Structures are given as structure tokens and as C-alpha cells.
PDB file of C-alpha atoms in Angstrom:
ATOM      1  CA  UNK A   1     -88.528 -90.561   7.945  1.00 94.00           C
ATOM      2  CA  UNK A   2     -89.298 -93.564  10.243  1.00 94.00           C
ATOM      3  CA  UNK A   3     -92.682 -92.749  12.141  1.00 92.00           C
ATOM      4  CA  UNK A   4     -92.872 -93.514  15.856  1.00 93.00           C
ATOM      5  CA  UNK A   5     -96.240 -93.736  17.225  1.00 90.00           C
ATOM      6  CA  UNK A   6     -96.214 -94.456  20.790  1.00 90.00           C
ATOM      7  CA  UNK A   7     -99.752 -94.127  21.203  1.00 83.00           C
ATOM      8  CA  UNK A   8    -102.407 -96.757  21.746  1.00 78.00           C
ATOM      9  CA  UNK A   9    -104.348 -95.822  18.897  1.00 68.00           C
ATOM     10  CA  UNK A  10    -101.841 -95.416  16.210  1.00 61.00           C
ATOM     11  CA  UNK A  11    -103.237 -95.502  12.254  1.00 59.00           C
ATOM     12  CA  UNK A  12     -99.942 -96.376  10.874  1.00 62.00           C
ATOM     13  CA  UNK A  13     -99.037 -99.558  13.455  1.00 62.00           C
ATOM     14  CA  UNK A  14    -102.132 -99.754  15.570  1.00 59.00           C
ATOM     15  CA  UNK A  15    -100.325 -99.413  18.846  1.00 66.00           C
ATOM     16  CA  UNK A  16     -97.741-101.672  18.512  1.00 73.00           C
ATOM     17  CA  UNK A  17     -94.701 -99.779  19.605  1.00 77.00           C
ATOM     18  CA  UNK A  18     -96.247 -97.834  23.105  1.00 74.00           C
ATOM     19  CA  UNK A  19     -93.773 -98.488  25.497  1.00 85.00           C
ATOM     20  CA  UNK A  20     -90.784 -96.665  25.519  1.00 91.00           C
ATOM     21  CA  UNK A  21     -89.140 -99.805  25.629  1.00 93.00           C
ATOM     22  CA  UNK A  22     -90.790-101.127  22.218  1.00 91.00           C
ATOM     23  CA  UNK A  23     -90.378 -97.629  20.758  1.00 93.00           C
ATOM     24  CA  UNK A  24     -86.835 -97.181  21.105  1.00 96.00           C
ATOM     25  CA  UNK A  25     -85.861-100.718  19.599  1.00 95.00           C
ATOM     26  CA  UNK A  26     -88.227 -99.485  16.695  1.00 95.00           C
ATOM     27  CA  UNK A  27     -86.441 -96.422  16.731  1.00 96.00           C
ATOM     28  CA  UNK A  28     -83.217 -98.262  16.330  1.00 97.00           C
ATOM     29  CA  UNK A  29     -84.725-100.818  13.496  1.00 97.00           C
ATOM     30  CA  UNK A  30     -86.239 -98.146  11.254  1.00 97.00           C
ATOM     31  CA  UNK A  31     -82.290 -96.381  11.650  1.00 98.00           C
ATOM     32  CA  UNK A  32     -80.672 -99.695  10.635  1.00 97.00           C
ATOM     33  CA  UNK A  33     -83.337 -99.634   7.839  1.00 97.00           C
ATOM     34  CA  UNK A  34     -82.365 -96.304   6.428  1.00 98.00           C
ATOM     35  CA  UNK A  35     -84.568 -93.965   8.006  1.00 98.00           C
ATOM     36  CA  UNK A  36     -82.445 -90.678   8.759  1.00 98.00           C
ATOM     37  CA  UNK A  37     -85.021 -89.183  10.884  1.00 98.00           C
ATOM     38  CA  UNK A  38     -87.272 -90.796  13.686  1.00 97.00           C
ATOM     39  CA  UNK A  39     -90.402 -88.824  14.238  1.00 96.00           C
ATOM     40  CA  UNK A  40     -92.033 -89.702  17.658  1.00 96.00           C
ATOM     41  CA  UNK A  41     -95.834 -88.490  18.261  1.00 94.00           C
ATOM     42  CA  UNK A  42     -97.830 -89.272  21.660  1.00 92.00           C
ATOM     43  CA  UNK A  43    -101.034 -87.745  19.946  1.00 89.00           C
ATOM     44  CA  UNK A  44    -102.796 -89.331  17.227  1.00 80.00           C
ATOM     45  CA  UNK A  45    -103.872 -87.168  14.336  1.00 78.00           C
ATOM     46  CA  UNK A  46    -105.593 -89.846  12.548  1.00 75.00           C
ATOM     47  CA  UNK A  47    -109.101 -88.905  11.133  1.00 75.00           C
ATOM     48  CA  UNK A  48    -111.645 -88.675  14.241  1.00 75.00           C
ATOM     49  CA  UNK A  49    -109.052 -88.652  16.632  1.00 77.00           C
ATOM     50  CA  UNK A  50    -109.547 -87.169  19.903  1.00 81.00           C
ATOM     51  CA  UNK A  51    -106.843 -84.623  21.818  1.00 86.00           C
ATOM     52  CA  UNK A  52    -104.967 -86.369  24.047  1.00 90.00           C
ATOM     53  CA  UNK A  53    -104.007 -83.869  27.503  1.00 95.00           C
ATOM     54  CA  UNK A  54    -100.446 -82.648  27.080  1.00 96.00           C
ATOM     55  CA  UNK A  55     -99.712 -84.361  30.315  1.00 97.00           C
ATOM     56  CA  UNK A  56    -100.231 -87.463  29.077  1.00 95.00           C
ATOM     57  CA  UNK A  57     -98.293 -86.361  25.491  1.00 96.00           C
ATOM     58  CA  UNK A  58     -95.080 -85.508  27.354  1.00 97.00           C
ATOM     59  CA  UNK A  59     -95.509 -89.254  29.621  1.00 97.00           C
ATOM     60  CA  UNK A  60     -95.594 -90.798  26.053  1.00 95.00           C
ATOM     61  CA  UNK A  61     -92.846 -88.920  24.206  1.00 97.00           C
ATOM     62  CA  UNK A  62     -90.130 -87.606  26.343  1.00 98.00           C
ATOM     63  CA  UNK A  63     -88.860 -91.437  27.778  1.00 98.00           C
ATOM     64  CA  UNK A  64     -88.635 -92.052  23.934  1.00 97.00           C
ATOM     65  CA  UNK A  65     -87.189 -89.117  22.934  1.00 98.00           C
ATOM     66  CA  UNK A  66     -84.311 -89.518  26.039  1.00 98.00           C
ATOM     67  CA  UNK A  67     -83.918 -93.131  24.921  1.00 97.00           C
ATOM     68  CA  UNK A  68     -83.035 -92.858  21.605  1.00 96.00           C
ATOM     69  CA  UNK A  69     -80.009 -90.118  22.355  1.00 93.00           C
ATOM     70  CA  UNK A  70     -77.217 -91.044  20.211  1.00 94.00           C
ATOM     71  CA  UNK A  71     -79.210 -92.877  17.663  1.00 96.00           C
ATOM     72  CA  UNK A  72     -77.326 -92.139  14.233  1.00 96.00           C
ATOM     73  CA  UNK A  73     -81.142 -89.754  13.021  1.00 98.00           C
ATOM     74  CA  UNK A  74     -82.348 -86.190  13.153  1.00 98.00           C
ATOM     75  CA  UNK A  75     -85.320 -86.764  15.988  1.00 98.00           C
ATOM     76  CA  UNK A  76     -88.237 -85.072  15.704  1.00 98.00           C
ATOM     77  CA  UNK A  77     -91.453 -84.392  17.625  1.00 98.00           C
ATOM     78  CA  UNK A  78     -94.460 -84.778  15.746  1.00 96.00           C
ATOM     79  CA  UNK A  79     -96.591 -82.052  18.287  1.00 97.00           C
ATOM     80  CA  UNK A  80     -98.615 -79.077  18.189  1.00 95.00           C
ATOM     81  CA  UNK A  81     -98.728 -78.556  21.805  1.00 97.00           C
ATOM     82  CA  UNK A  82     -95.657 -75.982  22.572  1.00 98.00           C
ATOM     83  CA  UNK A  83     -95.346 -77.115  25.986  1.00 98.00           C
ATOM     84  CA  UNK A  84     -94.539 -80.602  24.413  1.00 98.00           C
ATOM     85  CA  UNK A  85     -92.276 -78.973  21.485  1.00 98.00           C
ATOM     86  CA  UNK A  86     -90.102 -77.153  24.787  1.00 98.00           C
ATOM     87  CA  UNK A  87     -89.691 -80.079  26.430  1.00 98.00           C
ATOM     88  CA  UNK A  88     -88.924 -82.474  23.271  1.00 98.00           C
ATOM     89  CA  UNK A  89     -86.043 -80.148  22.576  1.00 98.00           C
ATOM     90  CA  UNK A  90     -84.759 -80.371  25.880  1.00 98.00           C
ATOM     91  CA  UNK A  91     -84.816 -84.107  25.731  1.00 98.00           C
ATOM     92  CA  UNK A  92     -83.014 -83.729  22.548  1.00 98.00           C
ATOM     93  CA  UNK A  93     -85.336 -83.175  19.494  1.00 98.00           C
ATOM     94  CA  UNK A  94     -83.853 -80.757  16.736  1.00 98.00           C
ATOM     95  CA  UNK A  95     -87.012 -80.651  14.025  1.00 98.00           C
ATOM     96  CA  UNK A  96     -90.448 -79.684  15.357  1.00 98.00           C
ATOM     97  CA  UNK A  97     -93.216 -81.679  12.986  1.00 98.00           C
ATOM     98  CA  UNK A  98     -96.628 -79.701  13.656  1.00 96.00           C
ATOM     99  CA  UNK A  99     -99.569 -80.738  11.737  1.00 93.00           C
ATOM    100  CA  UNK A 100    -101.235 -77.568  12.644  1.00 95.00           C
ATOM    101  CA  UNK A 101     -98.367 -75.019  11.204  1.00 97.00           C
ATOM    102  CA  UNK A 102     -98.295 -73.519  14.264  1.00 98.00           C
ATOM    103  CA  UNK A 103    -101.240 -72.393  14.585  1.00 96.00           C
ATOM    104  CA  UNK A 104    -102.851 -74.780  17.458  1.00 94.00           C
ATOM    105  CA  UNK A 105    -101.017 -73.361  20.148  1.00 94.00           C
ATOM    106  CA  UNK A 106    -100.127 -69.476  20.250  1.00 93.00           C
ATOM    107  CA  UNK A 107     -96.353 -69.829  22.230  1.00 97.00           C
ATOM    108  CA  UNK A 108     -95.358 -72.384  18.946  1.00 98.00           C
ATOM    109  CA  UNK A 109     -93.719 -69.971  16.972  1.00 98.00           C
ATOM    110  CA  UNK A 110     -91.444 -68.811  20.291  1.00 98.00           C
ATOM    111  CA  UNK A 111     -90.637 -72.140  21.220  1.00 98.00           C
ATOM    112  CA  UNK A 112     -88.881 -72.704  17.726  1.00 98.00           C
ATOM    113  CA  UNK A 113     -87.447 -69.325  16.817  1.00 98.00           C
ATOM    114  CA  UNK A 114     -85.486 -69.472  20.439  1.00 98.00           C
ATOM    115  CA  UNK A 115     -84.418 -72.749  19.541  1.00 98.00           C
ATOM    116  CA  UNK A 116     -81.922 -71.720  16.167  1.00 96.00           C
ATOM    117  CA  UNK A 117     -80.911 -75.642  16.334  1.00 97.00           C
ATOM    118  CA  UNK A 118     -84.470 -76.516  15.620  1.00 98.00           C
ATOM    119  CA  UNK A 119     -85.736 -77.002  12.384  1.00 98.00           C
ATOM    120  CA  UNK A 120     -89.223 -77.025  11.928  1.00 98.00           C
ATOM    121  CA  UNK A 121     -92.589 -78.739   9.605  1.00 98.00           C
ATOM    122  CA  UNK A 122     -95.247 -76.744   8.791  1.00 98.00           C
ATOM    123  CA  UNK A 123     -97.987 -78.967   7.791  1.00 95.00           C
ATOM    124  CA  UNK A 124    -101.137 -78.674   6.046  1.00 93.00           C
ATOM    125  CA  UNK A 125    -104.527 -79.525   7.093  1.00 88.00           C
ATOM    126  CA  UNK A 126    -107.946 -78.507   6.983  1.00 87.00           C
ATOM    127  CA  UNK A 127    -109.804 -78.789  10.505  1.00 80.00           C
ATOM    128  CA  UNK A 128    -108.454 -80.833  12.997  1.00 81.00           C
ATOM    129  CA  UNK A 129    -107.872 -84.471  13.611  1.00 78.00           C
ATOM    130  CA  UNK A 130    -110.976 -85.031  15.024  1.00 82.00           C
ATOM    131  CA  UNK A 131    -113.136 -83.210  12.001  1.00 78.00           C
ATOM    132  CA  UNK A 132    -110.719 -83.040   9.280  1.00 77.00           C
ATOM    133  CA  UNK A 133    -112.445 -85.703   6.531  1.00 83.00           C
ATOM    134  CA  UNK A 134    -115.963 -84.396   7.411  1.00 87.00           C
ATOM    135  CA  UNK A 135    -117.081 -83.086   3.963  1.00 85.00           C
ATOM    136  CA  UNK A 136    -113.340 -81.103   3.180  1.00 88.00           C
ATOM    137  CA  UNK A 137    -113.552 -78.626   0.331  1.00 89.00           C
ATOM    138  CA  UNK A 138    -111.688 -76.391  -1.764  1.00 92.00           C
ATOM    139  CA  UNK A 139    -111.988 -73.968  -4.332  1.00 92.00           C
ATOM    140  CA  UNK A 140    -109.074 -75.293  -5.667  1.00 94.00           C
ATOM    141  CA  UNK A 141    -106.887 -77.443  -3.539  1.00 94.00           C
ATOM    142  CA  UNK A 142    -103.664 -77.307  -4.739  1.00 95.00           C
ATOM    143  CA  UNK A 143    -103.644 -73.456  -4.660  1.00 97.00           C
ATOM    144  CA  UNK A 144    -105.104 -73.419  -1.492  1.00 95.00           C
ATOM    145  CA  UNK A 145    -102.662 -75.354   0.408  1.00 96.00           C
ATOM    146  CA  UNK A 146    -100.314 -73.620  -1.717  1.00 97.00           C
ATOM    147  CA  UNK A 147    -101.358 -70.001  -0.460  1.00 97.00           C
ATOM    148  CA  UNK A 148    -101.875 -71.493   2.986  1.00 96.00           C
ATOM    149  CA  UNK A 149     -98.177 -72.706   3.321  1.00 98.00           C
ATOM    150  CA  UNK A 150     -96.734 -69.590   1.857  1.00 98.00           C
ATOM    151  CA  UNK A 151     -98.290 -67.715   4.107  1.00 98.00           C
ATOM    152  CA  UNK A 152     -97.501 -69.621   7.272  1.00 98.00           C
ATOM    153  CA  UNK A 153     -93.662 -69.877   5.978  1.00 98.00           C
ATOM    154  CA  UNK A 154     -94.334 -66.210   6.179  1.00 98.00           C
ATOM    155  CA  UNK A 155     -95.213 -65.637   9.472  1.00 98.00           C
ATOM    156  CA  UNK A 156     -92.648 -67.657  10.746  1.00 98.00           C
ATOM    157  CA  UNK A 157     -89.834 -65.751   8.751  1.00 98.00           C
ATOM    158  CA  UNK A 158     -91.474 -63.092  10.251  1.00 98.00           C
ATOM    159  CA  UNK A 159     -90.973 -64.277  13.649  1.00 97.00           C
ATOM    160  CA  UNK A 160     -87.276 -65.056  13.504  1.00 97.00           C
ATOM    161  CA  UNK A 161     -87.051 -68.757  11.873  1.00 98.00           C
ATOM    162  CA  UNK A 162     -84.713 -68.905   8.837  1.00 98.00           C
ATOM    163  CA  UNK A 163     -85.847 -70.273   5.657  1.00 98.00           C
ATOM    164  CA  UNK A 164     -83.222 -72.938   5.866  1.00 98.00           C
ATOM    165  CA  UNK A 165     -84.592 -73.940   8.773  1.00 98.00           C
ATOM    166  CA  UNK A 166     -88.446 -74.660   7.414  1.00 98.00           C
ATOM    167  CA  UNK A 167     -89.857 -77.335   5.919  1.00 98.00           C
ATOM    168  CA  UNK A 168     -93.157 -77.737   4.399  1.00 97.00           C
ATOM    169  CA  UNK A 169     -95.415 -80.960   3.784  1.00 96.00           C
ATOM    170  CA  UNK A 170     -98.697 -80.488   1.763  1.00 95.00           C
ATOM    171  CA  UNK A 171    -100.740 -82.621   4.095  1.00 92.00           C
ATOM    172  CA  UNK A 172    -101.741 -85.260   1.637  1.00 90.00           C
ATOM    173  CA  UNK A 173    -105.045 -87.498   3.664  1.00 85.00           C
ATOM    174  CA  UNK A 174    -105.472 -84.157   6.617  1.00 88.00           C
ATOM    175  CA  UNK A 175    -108.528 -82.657   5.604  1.00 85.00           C
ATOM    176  CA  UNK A 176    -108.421 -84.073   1.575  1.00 89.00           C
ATOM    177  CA  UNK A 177    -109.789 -86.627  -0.368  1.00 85.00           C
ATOM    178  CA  UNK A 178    -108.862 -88.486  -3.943  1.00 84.00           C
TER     179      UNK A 178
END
């Protein structure tokens, strides 16, 4: 997965790639460099980040997302704003990354169960961006995540998403230390 911030305060490339014009010739170099997915964000989630409006999200991502149509990758939105997610798949999208599981915006769930194309990312994180490293503690972490995974793959098989169709990442630096 090649990660495509386009946001000024990126943690992985410190802004480097938010213009659409710098993104999508990323977007093309991580391809040519083996990535099979390109994952664009317009919100950072890095520790003490702040929300960013959705407004300004969609500005950010959906020029990169149209851009890169065609590019030989799966493209995903890295959201958890469902008014983002609907528009990303519009633009072409077909995997919804959410840090939050789903769980930050209540229409999340819709938005990807109407869309059978769309896989989706359920992530793992304790807090939020902006307070996630402040003190984080478990009973025991592994189960923890663990139980909290299961049961949000749950609720979305619930809801009308397909196992095949659900992927889940553990979250490893969102809300966890060493």
C-alpha cells in the first residue's frame, strides 16, 4: 500500500505531496514501485492532530482521487467522515480505510454496505488522533484490540458487508505504545 498524504501536515512525508498535481505523480511512482493500492487521506491522524472540516477533506482528496483514474492500483480513501467515503467512491475509490472502524460517523456503515464494490478497513485505535498517545492502556492489548475488531467485523456483517469484503488492521502506533 503506497500512502498518499495530501495534507500539509503529513507524519509520513511532511507535506510534500499536497497538490493534486504532486500527489498524482506520487501516485503513479509508488505504482511503478510496486504498490498495488494507493491510499489517499486529506486528514491527518497523526498523534495530536486536529480534525480537519470535511469541506476542506473532500477539496484535498477528490482532485486526487479523479486524477489517478486508470492508475494500474485498488484506490482507497483513508476517511472516517461518510460524506467524504460517498463522494471518494463516486470519484472512483473501491476500499474505504477508516481509522475509526466506523464508528466516527453514524451514516459509515450505509455508505459501504450500498456500495457492494467497496471493500472496506476497519482499524484500530484507542481515542482519537488528537488524544490517542495520552497515557493509552490496556488490560491486555492484544486481546483487546482483538475483541474490539471482532466485534466491529460484527456489526458490519450485521449491516450487510460481506466478510470478503473486510479487512482489518490492528492499529499498531493509534492509541499504543512499545
Amino acid at each position: 500500500m503506497g500512502v498518499l498524504n495530501v495534507t500539509p501536515d503529513s507524519f509520513s512525508d511532511g507535506g510534500q505531496h499536497n497538490t493534486v498535481e504532486a500527489a498524482v505523480k506520487r501516485a503513479h511512482q509508488m505504482v511503478a514501485e510496486g504498490a498495488s493500492i494507493i491510499d489517499v487521506g486529506g486528514e491527518s491522524t497523526r498523534p495530536g492532530a486536529e480534525l480537519v472540516p470535511v469541506e476542506e477533506e473532500l477539496q484535498r482528496v477528490i482532485p486526487v482521487i479523479e486524477g489517478v483514474q486508470g492508475i494500474e492500483a485498488i484506490i482507497s480513501i483513508d476517511t472516517r467522515n461518510a460524506k467524504t467515503m460517498a463522494a471518494a467512491i463516486d470519484a472512483g475509490a473501491t476500499l474505504v480505510n477508516d481509522v475509526t472502524a466506523l464508528t466516527y460517523d453514524e451514516y459509515s456503515v450505509k455508505i459501504v454496505a450500498e456500495n457492494d464494490h467497496v471493500d472496506v478497513c476497519l482499524m484500530h485505535m484507542q481515542g482519537m488522533p488528537e488524544n490517542m498517545q495520552n497515557n493509552p492502556d490496556y488490560d491486555d492489548v492484544v486481546e483487546n484490540v482483538k475483541d474490539y475488531l471482532s466485534a466491529r467485523a460484527a456489526f458490519c456483517l450485521e449491516r450487510g458487508i460481506s466478510k470478503d469484503r473486510i479487512i482489518i488492521d490492528v492499529g499498531i502506533g493509534f492509541g499504543k505504545t512499545l
